[in-house]
Amino acid sequence: QRTREALAAQNDQHRKELDAPVDTPEIDQLKADIADAEAGIKRMEAENEGLQEQLEAVKAANARLMESKAKLAEIEATDVPRQRHAISLYANISNIRWDYTNEAKVKGYITSTGGADGIRSFELDPATQSENFIVNYLWDKMGAGA
């Protein structure tokens, strides 16, 4: 009987020791590491959420850009040929042949359809001459060969 009581007392003592919190420096360090890891996880989750929002914003912007690109392609497919045709008509009607070698100058020549003047060249500087002057000059040059 005594052994049994002694063993029960010893068992109770061991249970109390197991249930009692034991804070050793290693356990304290592990608890601190766990707390740091949990804080890091929360920070990373918040950062991930922010990045997901940015990704969605970029995807939305990309969709808008693709839509704009499609609209521009449609406009280009219809308007560019129309504009080229109009420019070709103007060139044939006015007999102006443009020289694009110098982008800073309005340069080219006007061909005559049947007069003795032949070819009348022109070179005008938009930096020193007004747009209105250039237009009137070209109209005068076209009228002189008619």
PDB file of C-alpha atoms in Angstrom, residues 57-144:
ATOM      1  CA  ALA A  57      -5.145  47.371 -61.868  1.00  0.00           C
ATOM      2  CA  VAL A  58      -2.447  46.564 -64.425  1.00  0.00           C
ATOM      3  CA  LYS A  59      -4.666  43.917 -66.022  1.00  0.00           C
ATOM      4  CA  ALA A  60      -7.518  46.440 -66.264  1.00  0.00           C
ATOM      5  CA  ALA A  61      -5.180  49.046 -67.788  1.00  0.00           C
ATOM      6  CA  ASN A  62      -3.894  46.451 -70.237  1.00  0.00           C
ATOM      7  CA  ALA A  63      -7.460  45.574 -71.247  1.00  0.00           C
ATOM      8  CA  ARG A  64      -8.212  49.266 -71.845  1.00  0.00           C
ATOM      9  CA  LEU A  65      -5.034  49.631 -73.909  1.00  0.00           C
ATOM     10  CA  MET A  66      -5.856  46.570 -75.973  1.00  0.00           C
ATOM     11  CA  GLU A  67      -9.328  47.986 -76.596  1.00  0.00           C
ATOM     12  CA  SER A  68      -7.807  51.305 -77.667  1.00  0.00           C
ATOM     13  CA  LYS A  69      -5.336  49.489 -79.881  1.00  0.00           C
ATOM     14  CA  ALA A  70      -8.172  47.594 -81.562  1.00  0.00           C
ATOM     15  CA  LYS A  71     -10.091  50.835 -82.138  1.00  0.00           C
ATOM     16  CA  LEU A  72      -6.973  52.480 -83.595  1.00  0.00           C
ATOM     17  CA  ALA A  73      -6.388  49.514 -85.874  1.00  0.00           C
ATOM     18  CA  GLU A  74      -9.980  49.773 -87.066  1.00  0.00           C
ATOM     19  CA  ILE A  75      -9.616  53.504 -87.679  1.00  0.00           C
ATOM     20  CA  GLU A  76      -6.328  52.935 -89.463  1.00  0.00           C
ATOM     21  CA  ALA A  77      -7.852  50.247 -91.639  1.00  0.00           C
ATOM     22  CA  THR A  78     -10.634  52.573 -92.800  1.00  0.00           C
ATOM     23  CA  ASP A  79      -9.309  56.131 -92.527  1.00  0.00           C
ATOM     24  CA  VAL A  80      -5.730  55.772 -93.713  1.00  0.00           C
ATOM     25  CA  PRO A  81      -6.647  54.434 -97.164  1.00  0.00           C
ATOM     26  CA  ARG A  82      -9.298  57.138 -97.473  1.00  0.00           C
ATOM     27  CA  GLN A  83      -6.801  59.843 -96.519  1.00  0.00           C
ATOM     28  CA  ARG A  84      -4.189  58.447 -98.902  1.00  0.00           C
ATOM     29  CA  HIS A  85      -6.721  58.524-101.687  1.00  0.00           C
ATOM     30  CA  ALA A  86      -7.667  62.130-100.848  1.00  0.00           C
ATOM     31  CA  ILE A  87      -4.012  63.176-100.789  1.00  0.00           C
ATOM     32  CA  SER A  88      -3.441  61.427-104.101  1.00  0.00           C
ATOM     33  CA  LEU A  89      -6.393  63.291-105.609  1.00  0.00           C
ATOM     34  CA  TYR A  90      -5.083  66.626-104.290  1.00  0.00           C
ATOM     35  CA  ALA A  91      -1.634  65.868-105.683  1.00  0.00           C
ATOM     36  CA  ASN A  92      -3.055  64.977-109.106  1.00  0.00           C
ATOM     37  CA  ILE A  93      -5.374  67.984-109.216  1.00  0.00           C
ATOM     38  CA  SER A  94      -2.799  70.489-107.988  1.00  0.00           C
ATOM     39  CA  ASN A  95       0.146  68.919-109.851  1.00  0.00           C
ATOM     40  CA  ILE A  96       2.271  69.436-106.744  1.00  0.00           C
ATOM     41  CA  ARG A  97       5.077  66.938-106.166  1.00  0.00           C
ATOM     42  CA  TRP A  98       6.418  67.193-102.632  1.00  0.00           C
ATOM     43  CA  ASP A  99      10.076  66.845-101.689  1.00  0.00           C
ATOM     44  CA  TYR A 100      10.270  65.278 -98.230  1.00  0.00           C
ATOM     45  CA  THR A 101      14.066  65.334 -97.924  1.00  0.00           C
ATOM     46  CA  ASN A 102      14.043  68.383 -95.648  1.00  0.00           C
ATOM     47  CA  GLU A 103      11.291  68.259 -93.038  1.00  0.00           C
ATOM     48  CA  ALA A 104      12.030  71.819 -91.912  1.00  0.00           C
ATOM     49  CA  LYS A 105      11.085  73.217 -95.340  1.00  0.00           C
ATOM     50  CA  VAL A 106       8.007  73.128 -97.536  1.00  0.00           C
ATOM     51  CA  LYS A 107       9.668  72.015-100.725  1.00  0.00           C
ATOM     52  CA  GLY A 108       8.751  70.519-104.072  1.00  0.00           C
ATOM     53  CA  TYR A 109       7.686  71.457-107.569  1.00  0.00           C
ATOM     54  CA  ILE A 110       4.534  72.087-109.551  1.00  0.00           C
ATOM     55  CA  THR A 111       4.203  70.563-112.985  1.00  0.00           C
ATOM     56  CA  SER A 112       2.376  72.299-115.783  1.00  0.00           C
ATOM     57  CA  THR A 113      -0.311  70.436-117.689  1.00  0.00           C
ATOM     58  CA  GLY A 114       0.339  72.173-120.958  1.00  0.00           C
ATOM     59  CA  GLY A 115       1.900  75.567-120.531  1.00  0.00           C
ATOM     60  CA  ALA A 116       5.343  76.731-121.488  1.00  0.00           C
ATOM     61  CA  ASP A 117       6.339  77.168-117.857  1.00  0.00           C
ATOM     62  CA  GLY A 118       7.103  73.449-117.430  1.00  0.00           C
ATOM     63  CA  ILE A 119       8.203  72.776-113.872  1.00  0.00           C
ATOM     64  CA  ARG A 120       8.062  75.461-111.194  1.00  0.00           C
ATOM     65  CA  SER A 121       9.972  74.561-108.046  1.00  0.00           C
ATOM     66  CA  PHE A 122       9.396  76.059-104.639  1.00  0.00           C
ATOM     67  CA  GLU A 123      11.119  76.004-101.278  1.00  0.00           C
ATOM     68  CA  LEU A 124       9.550  77.848 -98.374  1.00  0.00           C
ATOM     69  CA  ASP A 125      10.585  78.084 -94.736  1.00  0.00           C
ATOM     70  CA  PRO A 126       7.686  77.804 -92.252  1.00  0.00           C
ATOM     71  CA  ALA A 127       9.933  79.244 -89.555  1.00  0.00           C
ATOM     72  CA  THR A 128      10.133  82.601 -91.344  1.00  0.00           C
ATOM     73  CA  GLN A 129       6.936  82.567 -93.434  1.00  0.00           C
ATOM     74  CA  SER A 130       3.397  82.236 -92.177  1.00  0.00           C
ATOM     75  CA  GLU A 131       1.168  79.304 -93.053  1.00  0.00           C
ATOM     76  CA  ASN A 132      -1.210  81.709 -94.783  1.00  0.00           C
ATOM     77  CA  PHE A 133       1.637  83.092 -96.935  1.00  0.00           C
ATOM     78  CA  ILE A 134       2.740  79.577 -97.924  1.00  0.00           C
ATOM     79  CA  VAL A 135      -0.800  78.534 -98.921  1.00  0.00           C
ATOM     80  CA  ASN A 136      -1.347  81.688-100.980  1.00  0.00           C
ATOM     81  CA  TYR A 137       2.087  81.337-102.608  1.00  0.00           C
ATOM     82  CA  LEU A 138       1.320  77.766-103.682  1.00  0.00           C
ATOM     83  CA  TRP A 139      -2.112  78.763-105.034  1.00  0.00           C
ATOM     84  CA  ASP A 140      -0.472  81.566-107.018  1.00  0.00           C
ATOM     85  CA  LYS A 141       2.165  79.168-108.380  1.00  0.00           C
ATOM     86  CA  MET A 142      -0.546  76.683-109.436  1.00  0.00           C
ATOM     87  CA  GLY A 143      -2.585  79.441-111.075  1.00  0.00           C
ATOM     88  CA  ALA A 144       0.413  80.770-113.007  1.00  0.00           C
TER      89      ALA A 144
END
